[in-house]
Amino acid sequence: MSSRRRSVSGQDDLEYVVVHGHRRAYRKRGSGPALLLLHGLGCDSTTWLPVLDRLAEHFTVIAPDLLGHGASDKPDADYSLGGYANGMRDLLTILDVDTVTVVGHSLGGGVAMQFAYQFPERTERVVLVATGGLGRDVTPLIRLLTLPGAGTVMSVATMRPWRPLVAGTLRSLARLPHIAVRDLGEVADAYLKLADPAQRRAFRRVTSTVMDWRGQFVTMTDRAYLARLMPVLLIWGTEDMVIPVDHAHHGPAFANSETHLFEHTGHFPHRDQPERFTELVVEFCGTKPAAEYHRGRWRSLLRRGDPGEMEPVAAELRDYAVS
């Protein structure tokens, strides 16, 4: 059973649907081919607001709050990449959307790749934005939050007395012209959300499924050769301090894939350069034909697939565009 209702807060256009007993929040705008936007760890659908209206001029844009984030429920549930991919399939089914171009940022990129892997028949293209899942490295701060006792530390660190001071300091630092503090405004938003015990629990459940103190242990590089059958656009900021831009070199390297590196941009290219980001996504979807799933071709590629084909020295390696 499911239901939908419009938010009555008057603050935004959030809608809700109940899937498997849990409320999921999402934004839906525009018309045309479907574009599914998946946010990163500790964020929610508001991360897409700088590009949402621009994209809605060309697409039906669906931007959910992933389970455990934003206005969606935060149950003691499955927070694995596969679980998230299943949840997106079910949401799209309820919304009567058969196929999508899936866009994922950071953790959302890992979900996007998992969605394409699990449901190739429903995936037209994949756009990965500063994505997880292409290497082990990740900022030490997130790795520390996977250690025993990190939940208690987060609880103390987000207590009411110093919450405004910490958030205000982070936002002030974000305005300084220095690479290392570029993304601290978004860090401040995530910090405030962690004051909610349910959000902290969900945050730790998510991180435990994809990384430990040494970094990411779940990657899609061993299956990236499947991108031969699906157009992939990779966008990264050259000054990303969360996931190294070097991971862009681990992405698919075929004729139907593109990589664009944004200069003077951190972990949020869609927020730092919204116009350029929108132009690239619109152009990519307009010039790369949607993947057509064929079970025989998928089976053949699985049988002969060689992860070694994904090395950066592969003959089909495309040029990197820096903009």
PDB file of C-alpha atoms in Angstrom:
ATOM      1  CA  MET A   1       0.000   0.000   0.000  1.00  0.00           C
ATOM      2  CA  SER A   2       1.213   3.487  -0.767  1.00  0.00           C
ATOM      3  CA  SER A   3      -0.009   7.031  -0.586  1.00  0.00           C
ATOM      4  CA  ARG A   4       1.106  10.439  -1.726  1.00  0.00           C
ATOM      5  CA  ARG A   5       0.531  13.881  -0.347  1.00  0.00           C
ATOM      6  CA  ARG A   6       1.853  17.363  -1.008  1.00  0.00           C
ATOM      7  CA  SER A   7       3.806  19.083   1.762  1.00  0.00           C
ATOM      8  CA  VAL A   8       1.710  21.734   3.477  1.00  0.00           C
ATOM      9  CA  SER A   9       4.702  23.617   4.883  1.00  0.00           C
ATOM     10  CA  GLY A  10       4.634  26.099   2.027  1.00  0.00           C
ATOM     11  CA  GLN A  11       8.441  26.067   2.034  1.00  0.00           C
ATOM     12  CA  ASP A  12       9.060  23.749  -0.889  1.00  0.00           C
ATOM     13  CA  ASP A  13       7.513  21.241  -3.246  1.00  0.00           C
ATOM     14  CA  LEU A  14       8.252  18.065  -1.308  1.00  0.00           C
ATOM     15  CA  GLU A  15       5.903  15.179  -1.956  1.00  0.00           C
ATOM     16  CA  TYR A  16       5.665  11.910  -0.087  1.00  0.00           C
ATOM     17  CA  VAL A  17       4.990   8.292  -0.903  1.00  0.00           C
ATOM     18  CA  VAL A  18       4.960   5.298   1.440  1.00  0.00           C
ATOM     19  CA  VAL A  19       7.017   2.327   0.221  1.00  0.00           C
ATOM     20  CA  HIS A  20       7.121  -0.859   2.286  1.00  0.00           C
ATOM     21  CA  GLY A  21       5.773   1.034   5.281  1.00  0.00           C
ATOM     22  CA  HIS A  22       8.361   3.823   5.189  1.00  0.00           C
ATOM     23  CA  ARG A  23       7.680   7.374   4.070  1.00  0.00           C
ATOM     24  CA  ARG A  24       9.887   8.595   1.222  1.00  0.00           C
ATOM     25  CA  ALA A  25      10.151  12.287   0.372  1.00  0.00           C
ATOM     26  CA  TYR A  26      10.901  13.492  -3.136  1.00  0.00           C
ATOM     27  CA  ARG A  27      10.726  16.494  -5.439  1.00  0.00           C
ATOM     28  CA  LYS A  28       9.275  16.210  -8.928  1.00  0.00           C
ATOM     29  CA  ARG A  29       9.373  18.975 -11.511  1.00  0.00           C
ATOM     30  CA  GLY A  30       9.204  19.481 -15.262  1.00  0.00           C
ATOM     31  CA  SER A  31       8.211  17.239 -18.134  1.00  0.00           C
ATOM     32  CA  GLY A  32       9.922  15.104 -20.743  1.00  0.00           C
ATOM     33  CA  PRO A  33      12.386  12.209 -20.349  1.00  0.00           C
ATOM     34  CA  ALA A  34      12.898  11.161 -16.728  1.00  0.00           C
ATOM     35  CA  LEU A  35      15.997  12.235 -14.809  1.00  0.00           C
ATOM     36  CA  LEU A  36      16.577  10.682 -11.359  1.00  0.00           C
ATOM     37  CA  LEU A  37      18.846  12.771  -9.083  1.00  0.00           C
ATOM     38  CA  LEU A  38      20.481  10.967  -6.140  1.00  0.00           C
ATOM     39  CA  HIS A  39      22.219  12.990  -3.435  1.00  0.00           C
ATOM     40  CA  GLY A  40      25.252  12.094  -1.342  1.00  0.00           C
ATOM     41  CA  LEU A  41      25.874  11.010   2.242  1.00  0.00           C
ATOM     42  CA  GLY A  42      24.457  13.372   4.859  1.00  0.00           C
ATOM     43  CA  CYS A  43      22.746  15.503   2.199  1.00  0.00           C
ATOM     44  CA  ASP A  44      19.225  15.420   0.790  1.00  0.00           C
ATOM     45  CA  SER A  45      17.379  16.553  -2.331  1.00  0.00           C
ATOM     46  CA  THR A  46      18.035  20.226  -1.529  1.00  0.00           C
ATOM     47  CA  THR A  47      21.593  19.745  -2.808  1.00  0.00           C
ATOM     48  CA  TRP A  48      20.093  19.780  -6.330  1.00  0.00           C
ATOM     49  CA  LEU A  49      18.159  23.047  -5.927  1.00  0.00           C
ATOM     50  CA  PRO A  50      20.750  25.144  -7.863  1.00  0.00           C
ATOM     51  CA  VAL A  51      20.140  22.986 -10.975  1.00  0.00           C
ATOM     52  CA  LEU A  52      16.629  21.636 -10.422  1.00  0.00           C
ATOM     53  CA  ASP A  53      14.671  24.293 -12.300  1.00  0.00           C
ATOM     54  CA  ARG A  54      17.179  24.438 -15.140  1.00  0.00           C
ATOM     55  CA  LEU A  55      17.000  20.674 -15.620  1.00  0.00           C
ATOM     56  CA  ALA A  56      13.208  20.707 -15.321  1.00  0.00           C
ATOM     57  CA  GLU A  57      13.101  22.781 -18.523  1.00  0.00           C
ATOM     58  CA  HIS A  58      14.251  19.655 -20.365  1.00  0.00           C
ATOM     59  CA  PHE A  59      13.316  16.668 -18.210  1.00  0.00           C
ATOM     60  CA  THR A  60      10.895  15.246 -15.714  1.00  0.00           C
ATOM     61  CA  VAL A  61      13.198  15.596 -12.726  1.00  0.00           C
ATOM     62  CA  ILE A  62      12.735  13.317  -9.708  1.00  0.00           C
ATOM     63  CA  ALA A  63      14.941  14.125  -6.709  1.00  0.00           C
ATOM     64  CA  PRO A  64      14.268  11.894  -3.686  1.00  0.00           C
ATOM     65  CA  ASP A  65      15.550  12.101  -0.145  1.00  0.00           C
ATOM     66  CA  LEU A  66      17.178   8.698   0.263  1.00  0.00           C
ATOM     67  CA  LEU A  67      15.991   6.598   3.180  1.00  0.00           C
ATOM     68  CA  GLY A  68      17.692   7.843   6.358  1.00  0.00           C
ATOM     69  CA  HIS A  69      18.133  11.349   4.922  1.00  0.00           C
ATOM     70  CA  GLY A  70      16.198  14.586   4.748  1.00  0.00           C
ATOM     71  CA  ALA A  71      12.439  14.298   5.200  1.00  0.00           C
ATOM     72  CA  SER A  72      12.354  10.565   4.446  1.00  0.00           C
ATOM     73  CA  ASP A  73      11.928   8.087   7.281  1.00  0.00           C
ATOM     74  CA  LYS A  74      15.010   6.876   9.131  1.00  0.00           C
ATOM     75  CA  PRO A  75      14.169   3.320  10.200  1.00  0.00           C
ATOM     76  CA  ASP A  76      16.493   0.563  11.354  1.00  0.00           C
ATOM     77  CA  ALA A  77      16.571  -0.876   7.847  1.00  0.00           C
ATOM     78  CA  ASP A  78      18.714  -1.864   4.860  1.00  0.00           C
ATOM     79  CA  TYR A  79      21.059   0.991   3.938  1.00  0.00           C
ATOM     80  CA  SER A  80      23.210  -0.922   1.467  1.00  0.00           C
ATOM     81  CA  LEU A  81      23.732   0.262  -2.102  1.00  0.00           C
ATOM     82  CA  GLY A  82      21.580  -2.626  -3.285  1.00  0.00           C
ATOM     83  CA  GLY A  83      18.833  -1.687  -0.845  1.00  0.00           C
ATOM     84  CA  TYR A  84      18.883   1.904  -2.064  1.00  0.00           C
ATOM     85  CA  ALA A  85      18.771   0.758  -5.698  1.00  0.00           C
ATOM     86  CA  ASN A  86      15.747  -1.395  -4.922  1.00  0.00           C
ATOM     87  CA  GLY A  87      14.085   1.557  -3.222  1.00  0.00           C
ATOM     88  CA  MET A  88      14.615   3.729  -6.303  1.00  0.00           C
ATOM     89  CA  ARG A  89      13.140   1.056  -8.553  1.00  0.00           C
ATOM     90  CA  ASP A  90      10.071   0.860  -6.328  1.00  0.00           C
ATOM     91  CA  LEU A  91       9.690   4.651  -6.171  1.00  0.00           C
ATOM     92  CA  LEU A  92       9.894   4.923  -9.969  1.00  0.00           C
ATOM     93  CA  THR A  93       7.378   2.118 -10.345  1.00  0.00           C
ATOM     94  CA  ILE A  94       4.893   3.903  -8.079  1.00  0.00           C
ATOM     95  CA  LEU A  95       5.439   7.120 -10.043  1.00  0.00           C
ATOM     96  CA  ASP A  96       4.787   5.203 -13.280  1.00  0.00           C
ATOM     97  CA  VAL A  97       8.274   5.854 -14.653  1.00  0.00           C
ATOM     98  CA  ASP A  98       9.718   2.978 -16.662  1.00  0.00           C
ATOM     99  CA  THR A  99      13.198   4.197 -17.643  1.00  0.00           C
ATOM    100  CA  VAL A 100      15.479   7.002 -16.446  1.00  0.00           C
ATOM    101  CA  THR A 101      18.799   8.681 -16.833  1.00  0.00           C
ATOM    102  CA  VAL A 102      20.173   8.327 -13.314  1.00  0.00           C
ATOM    103  CA  VAL A 103      22.400  11.068 -11.865  1.00  0.00           C
ATOM    104  CA  GLY A 104      24.294  10.367  -8.661  1.00  0.00           C
ATOM    105  CA  HIS A 105      26.521  12.553  -6.493  1.00  0.00           C
ATOM    106  CA  SER A 106      29.086  11.013  -4.098  1.00  0.00           C
ATOM    107  CA  LEU A 107      27.246   8.171  -2.290  1.00  0.00           C
ATOM    108  CA  GLY A 108      24.421   8.739  -4.776  1.00  0.00           C
ATOM    109  CA  GLY A 109      26.872   7.905  -7.548  1.00  0.00           C
ATOM    110  CA  GLY A 110      27.437   4.519  -5.953  1.00  0.00           C
ATOM    111  CA  VAL A 111      23.669   4.031  -5.797  1.00  0.00           C
ATOM    112  CA  ALA A 112      23.379   5.123  -9.441  1.00  0.00           C
ATOM    113  CA  MET A 113      25.968   2.558 -10.543  1.00  0.00           C
ATOM    114  CA  GLN A 114      24.279  -0.128  -8.472  1.00  0.00           C
ATOM    115  CA  PHE A 115      20.893   0.786  -9.970  1.00  0.00           C
ATOM    116  CA  ALA A 116      22.301   0.512 -13.487  1.00  0.00           C
ATOM    117  CA  TYR A 117      23.898  -2.828 -12.613  1.00  0.00           C
ATOM    118  CA  GLN A 118      20.760  -4.298 -11.042  1.00  0.00           C
ATOM    119  CA  PHE A 119      18.240  -2.788 -13.453  1.00  0.00           C
ATOM    120  CA  PRO A 120      19.910  -2.195 -16.848  1.00  0.00           C
ATOM    121  CA  GLU A 121      16.532  -2.536 -18.552  1.00  0.00           C
ATOM    122  CA  ARG A 122      15.382   0.626 -16.716  1.00  0.00           C
ATOM    123  CA  THR A 123      18.564   2.689 -17.147  1.00  0.00           C
ATOM    124  CA  GLU A 124      19.065   4.895 -20.192  1.00  0.00           C
ATOM    125  CA  ARG A 125      22.253   6.688 -19.141  1.00  0.00           C
ATOM    126  CA  VAL A 126      24.346   7.253 -16.012  1.00  0.00           C
ATOM    127  CA  VAL A 127      25.780  10.579 -14.821  1.00  0.00           C
ATOM    128  CA  LEU A 128      28.306  10.302 -11.971  1.00  0.00           C
ATOM    129  CA  VAL A 129      29.219  13.443 -10.017  1.00  0.00           C
ATOM    130  CA  ALA A 130      32.290  13.257  -7.735  1.00  0.00           C
ATOM    131  CA  THR A 131      31.166   9.699  -7.195  1.00  0.00           C
ATOM    132  CA  GLY A 132      32.021   7.120  -4.612  1.00  0.00           C
ATOM    133  CA  GLY A 133      32.727   3.590  -5.724  1.00  0.00           C
ATOM    134  CA  LEU A 134      35.733   4.183  -8.014  1.00  0.00           C
ATOM    135  CA  GLY A 135      38.542   3.816  -5.484  1.00  0.00           C
ATOM    136  CA  ARG A 136      39.383   3.438  -1.783  1.00  0.00           C
ATOM    137  CA  ASP A 137      40.370   7.004  -0.871  1.00  0.00           C
ATOM    138  CA  VAL A 138      37.951   9.250   0.986  1.00  0.00           C
ATOM    139  CA  THR A 139      38.433  12.146   3.402  1.00  0.00           C
ATOM    140  CA  PRO A 140      39.844  11.034   6.792  1.00  0.00           C
ATOM    141  CA  LEU A 141      36.947  12.729   8.605  1.00  0.00           C
ATOM    142  CA  ILE A 142      34.397  10.300   7.167  1.00  0.00           C
ATOM    143  CA  ARG A 143      36.712   7.351   7.793  1.00  0.00           C
ATOM    144  CA  LEU A 144      37.015   8.336  11.452  1.00  0.00           C
ATOM    145  CA  LEU A 145      33.226   8.220  11.780  1.00  0.00           C
ATOM    146  CA  THR A 146      33.316   4.480  11.087  1.00  0.00           C
ATOM    147  CA  LEU A 147      35.407   3.753  14.210  1.00  0.00           C
ATOM    148  CA  PRO A 148      33.912   2.287  17.403  1.00  0.00           C
ATOM    149  CA  GLY A 149      32.567   5.033  19.637  1.00  0.00           C
ATOM    150  CA  ALA A 150      32.035   7.430  16.740  1.00  0.00           C
ATOM    151  CA  GLY A 151      28.303   7.502  17.465  1.00  0.00           C
ATOM    152  CA  THR A 152      28.933   8.825  20.960  1.00  0.00           C
ATOM    153  CA  VAL A 153      31.388  11.392  19.625  1.00  0.00           C
ATOM    154  CA  MET A 154      28.818  12.620  17.085  1.00  0.00           C
ATOM    155  CA  SER A 155      26.176  12.840  19.802  1.00  0.00           C
ATOM    156  CA  VAL A 156      28.394  15.012  21.994  1.00  0.00           C
ATOM    157  CA  ALA A 157      29.680  17.087  19.064  1.00  0.00           C
ATOM    158  CA  THR A 158      26.153  18.017  17.975  1.00  0.00           C
ATOM    159  CA  MET A 159      24.765  18.960  21.404  1.00  0.00           C
ATOM    160  CA  ARG A 160      22.626  22.097  21.488  1.00  0.00           C
ATOM    161  CA  PRO A 161      24.982  24.468  23.418  1.00  0.00           C
ATOM    162  CA  TRP A 162      27.685  24.604  20.743  1.00  0.00           C
ATOM    163  CA  ARG A 163      25.699  23.576  17.666  1.00  0.00           C
ATOM    164  CA  PRO A 164      25.159  27.163  16.351  1.00  0.00           C
ATOM    165  CA  LEU A 165      28.783  28.084  17.031  1.00  0.00           C
ATOM    166  CA  VAL A 166      30.192  25.096  15.132  1.00  0.00           C
ATOM    167  CA  ALA A 167      27.838  25.518  12.172  1.00  0.00           C
ATOM    168  CA  GLY A 168      28.473  29.262  12.034  1.00  0.00           C
ATOM    169  CA  THR A 169      32.235  28.771  12.134  1.00  0.00           C
ATOM    170  CA  LEU A 170      32.115  26.221   9.323  1.00  0.00           C
ATOM    171  CA  ARG A 171      30.036  28.541   7.152  1.00  0.00           C
ATOM    172  CA  SER A 172      32.358  31.475   7.843  1.00  0.00           C
ATOM    173  CA  LEU A 173      35.385  29.399   6.884  1.00  0.00           C
ATOM    174  CA  ALA A 174      33.634  28.310   3.674  1.00  0.00           C
ATOM    175  CA  ARG A 175      33.673  31.930   2.503  1.00  0.00           C
ATOM    176  CA  LEU A 176      37.456  32.104   2.629  1.00  0.00           C
ATOM    177  CA  PRO A 177      39.324  31.808  -0.707  1.00  0.00           C
ATOM    178  CA  HIS A 178      41.099  28.576   0.120  1.00  0.00           C
ATOM    179  CA  ILE A 179      40.750  25.140  -1.469  1.00  0.00           C
ATOM    180  CA  ALA A 180      40.639  23.227   1.816  1.00  0.00           C
ATOM    181  CA  VAL A 181      37.543  25.051   3.117  1.00  0.00           C
ATOM    182  CA  ARG A 182      35.552  25.312  -0.111  1.00  0.00           C
ATOM    183  CA  ASP A 183      32.889  22.747   0.854  1.00  0.00           C
ATOM    184  CA  LEU A 184      32.507  23.558   4.557  1.00  0.00           C
ATOM    185  CA  GLY A 185      29.127  25.190   3.973  1.00  0.00           C
ATOM    186  CA  GLU A 186      27.714  21.823   2.934  1.00  0.00           C
ATOM    187  CA  VAL A 187      29.576  20.199   5.842  1.00  0.00           C
ATOM    188  CA  ALA A 188      27.771  22.608   8.173  1.00  0.00           C
ATOM    189  CA  ASP A 189      24.401  21.521   6.767  1.00  0.00           C
ATOM    190  CA  ALA A 190      25.283  17.845   7.277  1.00  0.00           C
ATOM    191  CA  TYR A 191      26.561  18.587  10.797  1.00  0.00           C
ATOM    192  CA  LEU A 192      23.246  20.151  11.832  1.00  0.00           C
ATOM    193  CA  LYS A 193      21.295  17.187  10.473  1.00  0.00           C
ATOM    194  CA  LEU A 194      23.390  14.820  12.609  1.00  0.00           C
ATOM    195  CA  ALA A 195      21.871  16.411  15.714  1.00  0.00           C
ATOM    196  CA  ASP A 196      18.918  14.084  15.042  1.00  0.00           C
ATOM    197  CA  PRO A 197      19.644  10.680  16.681  1.00  0.00           C
ATOM    198  CA  ALA A 198      17.768   8.837  13.923  1.00  0.00           C
ATOM    199  CA  GLN A 199      19.856  10.597  11.285  1.00  0.00           C
ATOM    200  CA  ARG A 200      23.079   9.712  13.142  1.00  0.00           C
ATOM    201  CA  ARG A 201      22.061   6.067  13.296  1.00  0.00           C
ATOM    202  CA  ALA A 202      21.213   6.025   9.602  1.00  0.00           C
ATOM    203  CA  PHE A 203      24.485   7.821   8.771  1.00  0.00           C
ATOM    204  CA  ARG A 204      26.524   5.178  10.572  1.00  0.00           C
ATOM    205  CA  ARG A 205      24.543   2.353   8.995  1.00  0.00           C
ATOM    206  CA  VAL A 206      25.185   3.756   5.531  1.00  0.00           C
ATOM    207  CA  THR A 207      28.915   4.283   6.051  1.00  0.00           C
ATOM    208  CA  SER A 208      29.369   0.798   7.516  1.00  0.00           C
ATOM    209  CA  THR A 209      28.062  -0.774   4.304  1.00  0.00           C
ATOM    210  CA  VAL A 210      30.605   0.891   2.001  1.00  0.00           C
ATOM    211  CA  MET A 211      33.706   1.843   4.012  1.00  0.00           C
ATOM    212  CA  ASP A 212      35.803   1.390   7.138  1.00  0.00           C
ATOM    213  CA  TRP A 213      38.697   3.297   8.714  1.00  0.00           C
ATOM    214  CA  ARG A 214      40.899   2.425   5.732  1.00  0.00           C
ATOM    215  CA  GLY A 215      38.495   3.860   3.154  1.00  0.00           C
ATOM    216  CA  GLN A 216      35.930   2.577   0.677  1.00  0.00           C
ATOM    217  CA  PHE A 217      35.815  -1.197   0.321  1.00  0.00           C
ATOM    218  CA  VAL A 218      32.859  -1.334  -2.087  1.00  0.00           C
ATOM    219  CA  THR A 219      33.711  -0.312  -5.632  1.00  0.00           C
ATOM    220  CA  MET A 220      32.192  -0.915  -9.063  1.00  0.00           C
ATOM    221  CA  THR A 221      35.444  -0.935 -11.017  1.00  0.00           C
ATOM    222  CA  ASP A 222      35.335  -4.707 -11.464  1.00  0.00           C
ATOM    223  CA  ARG A 223      32.001  -4.342 -13.300  1.00  0.00           C
ATOM    224  CA  ALA A 224      32.687  -1.058 -15.074  1.00  0.00           C
ATOM    225  CA  TYR A 225      33.255  -2.874 -18.384  1.00  0.00           C
ATOM    226  CA  LEU A 226      29.459  -3.191 -18.549  1.00  0.00           C
ATOM    227  CA  ALA A 227      29.431   0.519 -19.383  1.00  0.00           C
ATOM    228  CA  ARG A 228      30.154  -0.525 -22.960  1.00  0.00           C
ATOM    229  CA  LEU A 229      26.398  -0.941 -23.232  1.00  0.00           C
ATOM    230  CA  MET A 230      25.385   2.265 -21.442  1.00  0.00           C
ATOM    231  CA  PRO A 231      26.415   5.933 -21.892  1.00  0.00           C
ATOM    232  CA  VAL A 232      28.247   7.306 -18.838  1.00  0.00           C
ATOM    233  CA  LEU A 233      29.065  10.933 -18.040  1.00  0.00           C
ATOM    234  CA  LEU A 234      31.575  11.599 -15.254  1.00  0.00           C
ATOM    235  CA  ILE A 235      31.859  15.076 -13.695  1.00  0.00           C
ATOM    236  CA  TRP A 236      34.399  15.989 -11.010  1.00  0.00           C
ATOM    237  CA  GLY A 237      35.851  19.074  -9.351  1.00  0.00           C
ATOM    238  CA  THR A 238      39.622  19.418  -9.544  1.00  0.00           C
ATOM    239  CA  GLU A 239      39.698  20.698  -5.934  1.00  0.00           C
ATOM    240  CA  ASP A 240      37.587  17.932  -4.400  1.00  0.00           C
ATOM    241  CA  MET A 241      38.786  17.383  -0.826  1.00  0.00           C
ATOM    242  CA  VAL A 242      36.321  14.566  -0.060  1.00  0.00           C
ATOM    243  CA  ILE A 243      36.969  12.037  -2.842  1.00  0.00           C
ATOM    244  CA  PRO A 244      40.142  12.603  -4.883  1.00  0.00           C
ATOM    245  CA  VAL A 245      39.691  13.722  -8.478  1.00  0.00           C
ATOM    246  CA  ASP A 246      42.206  11.004  -9.423  1.00  0.00           C
ATOM    247  CA  HIS A 247      39.330   8.538  -9.070  1.00  0.00           C
ATOM    248  CA  ALA A 248      37.960   9.966 -12.317  1.00  0.00           C
ATOM    249  CA  HIS A 249      40.674   7.990 -14.094  1.00  0.00           C
ATOM    250  CA  HIS A 250      39.083   4.772 -12.814  1.00  0.00           C
ATOM    251  CA  GLY A 251      35.826   5.403 -14.647  1.00  0.00           C
ATOM    252  CA  PRO A 252      34.634   3.766 -17.869  1.00  0.00           C
ATOM    253  CA  ALA A 253      36.808   4.529 -20.876  1.00  0.00           C
ATOM    254  CA  PHE A 254      34.694   3.784 -23.915  1.00  0.00           C
ATOM    255  CA  ALA A 255      33.406   5.698 -26.916  1.00  0.00           C
ATOM    256  CA  ASN A 256      30.017   6.260 -25.262  1.00  0.00           C
ATOM    257  CA  SER A 257      31.504   7.765 -22.076  1.00  0.00           C
ATOM    258  CA  GLU A 258      32.765  11.253 -21.252  1.00  0.00           C
ATOM    259  CA  THR A 259      34.685  12.810 -18.380  1.00  0.00           C
ATOM    260  CA  HIS A 260      34.659  16.523 -17.527  1.00  0.00           C
ATOM    261  CA  LEU A 261      36.790  18.067 -14.808  1.00  0.00           C
ATOM    262  CA  PHE A 262      35.646  21.433 -13.406  1.00  0.00           C
ATOM    263  CA  GLU A 263      38.460  23.756 -12.359  1.00  0.00           C
ATOM    264  CA  HIS A 264      38.131  25.814  -9.153  1.00  0.00           C
ATOM    265  CA  THR A 265      35.432  23.374  -8.027  1.00  0.00           C
ATOM    266  CA  GLY A 266      35.168  21.156  -4.967  1.00  0.00           C
ATOM    267  CA  HIS A 267      33.039  18.135  -4.097  1.00  0.00           C
ATOM    268  CA  PHE A 268      29.792  19.752  -5.327  1.00  0.00           C
ATOM    269  CA  PRO A 269      30.205  20.632  -9.033  1.00  0.00           C
ATOM    270  CA  HIS A 270      26.447  21.027  -9.437  1.00  0.00           C
ATOM    271  CA  ARG A 271      26.474  23.765  -6.787  1.00  0.00           C
ATOM    272  CA  ASP A 272      29.772  25.424  -7.709  1.00  0.00           C
ATOM    273  CA  GLN A 273      29.026  25.620 -11.442  1.00  0.00           C
ATOM    274  CA  PRO A 274      25.282  24.994 -11.912  1.00  0.00           C
ATOM    275  CA  GLU A 275      25.027  26.475 -15.415  1.00  0.00           C
ATOM    276  CA  ARG A 276      27.954  24.462 -16.783  1.00  0.00           C
ATOM    277  CA  PHE A 277      26.673  21.340 -15.027  1.00  0.00           C
ATOM    278  CA  THR A 278      23.213  21.708 -16.544  1.00  0.00           C
ATOM    279  CA  GLU A 279      24.613  22.340 -20.014  1.00  0.00           C
ATOM    280  CA  LEU A 280      26.683  19.170 -19.863  1.00  0.00           C
ATOM    281  CA  VAL A 281      23.813  16.975 -18.661  1.00  0.00           C
ATOM    282  CA  VAL A 282      21.412  18.356 -21.292  1.00  0.00           C
ATOM    283  CA  GLU A 283      23.990  17.983 -24.059  1.00  0.00           C
ATOM    284  CA  PHE A 284      24.951  14.483 -22.935  1.00  0.00           C
ATOM    285  CA  CYS A 285      21.346  13.278 -22.884  1.00  0.00           C
ATOM    286  CA  GLY A 286      20.672  14.942 -26.226  1.00  0.00           C
ATOM    287  CA  THR A 287      23.653  13.446 -28.044  1.00  0.00           C
ATOM    288  CA  LYS A 288      24.041  10.005 -26.435  1.00  0.00           C
ATOM    289  CA  PRO A 289      21.207   7.654 -27.437  1.00  0.00           C
ATOM    290  CA  ALA A 290      19.547   5.898 -24.530  1.00  0.00           C
ATOM    291  CA  ALA A 291      20.852   2.400 -23.818  1.00  0.00           C
ATOM    292  CA  GLU A 292      18.602  -0.374 -25.072  1.00  0.00           C
ATOM    293  CA  TYR A 293      18.690  -3.432 -22.863  1.00  0.00           C
ATOM    294  CA  HIS A 294      19.152  -6.728 -24.666  1.00  0.00           C
ATOM    295  CA  ARG A 295      19.520  -9.826 -22.527  1.00  0.00           C
ATOM    296  CA  GLY A 296      21.701 -11.618 -25.070  1.00  0.00           C
ATOM    297  CA  ARG A 297      24.204  -8.753 -25.368  1.00  0.00           C
ATOM    298  CA  TRP A 298      24.297  -8.369 -21.563  1.00  0.00           C
ATOM    299  CA  ARG A 299      24.909 -12.096 -21.124  1.00  0.00           C
ATOM    300  CA  SER A 300      27.627 -12.124 -23.784  1.00  0.00           C
ATOM    301  CA  LEU A 301      29.481  -9.212 -22.186  1.00  0.00           C
ATOM    302  CA  LEU A 302      29.261 -10.817 -18.744  1.00  0.00           C
ATOM    303  CA  ARG A 303      30.756 -14.016 -20.112  1.00  0.00           C
ATOM    304  CA  ARG A 304      33.742 -12.384 -21.782  1.00  0.00           C
ATOM    305  CA  GLY A 305      34.070  -9.299 -19.588  1.00  0.00           C
ATOM    306  CA  ASP A 306      37.576  -8.482 -18.412  1.00  0.00           C
ATOM    307  CA  PRO A 307      37.996  -5.888 -15.616  1.00  0.00           C
ATOM    308  CA  GLY A 308      41.490  -5.293 -16.949  1.00  0.00           C
ATOM    309  CA  GLU A 309      39.939  -3.506 -19.904  1.00  0.00           C
ATOM    310  CA  MET A 310      39.174  -0.655 -17.576  1.00  0.00           C
ATOM    311  CA  GLU A 311      42.793   0.395 -17.014  1.00  0.00           C
ATOM    312  CA  PRO A 312      43.437   4.024 -17.990  1.00  0.00           C
ATOM    313  CA  VAL A 313      45.812   2.853 -20.748  1.00  0.00           C
ATOM    314  CA  ALA A 314      42.978   1.099 -22.569  1.00  0.00           C
ATOM    315  CA  ALA A 315      42.925   1.812 -26.279  1.00  0.00           C
ATOM    316  CA  GLU A 316      39.515   3.431 -26.062  1.00  0.00           C
ATOM    317  CA  LEU A 317      40.462   5.935 -23.344  1.00  0.00           C
ATOM    318  CA  ARG A 318      38.771   9.249 -24.070  1.00  0.00           C
ATOM    319  CA  ASP A 319      40.221  12.692 -23.567  1.00  0.00           C
ATOM    320  CA  TYR A 320      39.515  14.525 -20.342  1.00  0.00           C
ATOM    321  CA  ALA A 321      37.797  17.881 -20.774  1.00  0.00           C
ATOM    322  CA  VAL A 322      38.679  20.481 -18.158  1.00  0.00           C
ATOM    323  CA  SER A 323      36.259  23.380 -17.914  1.00  0.00           C
TER     324      SER A 323
END
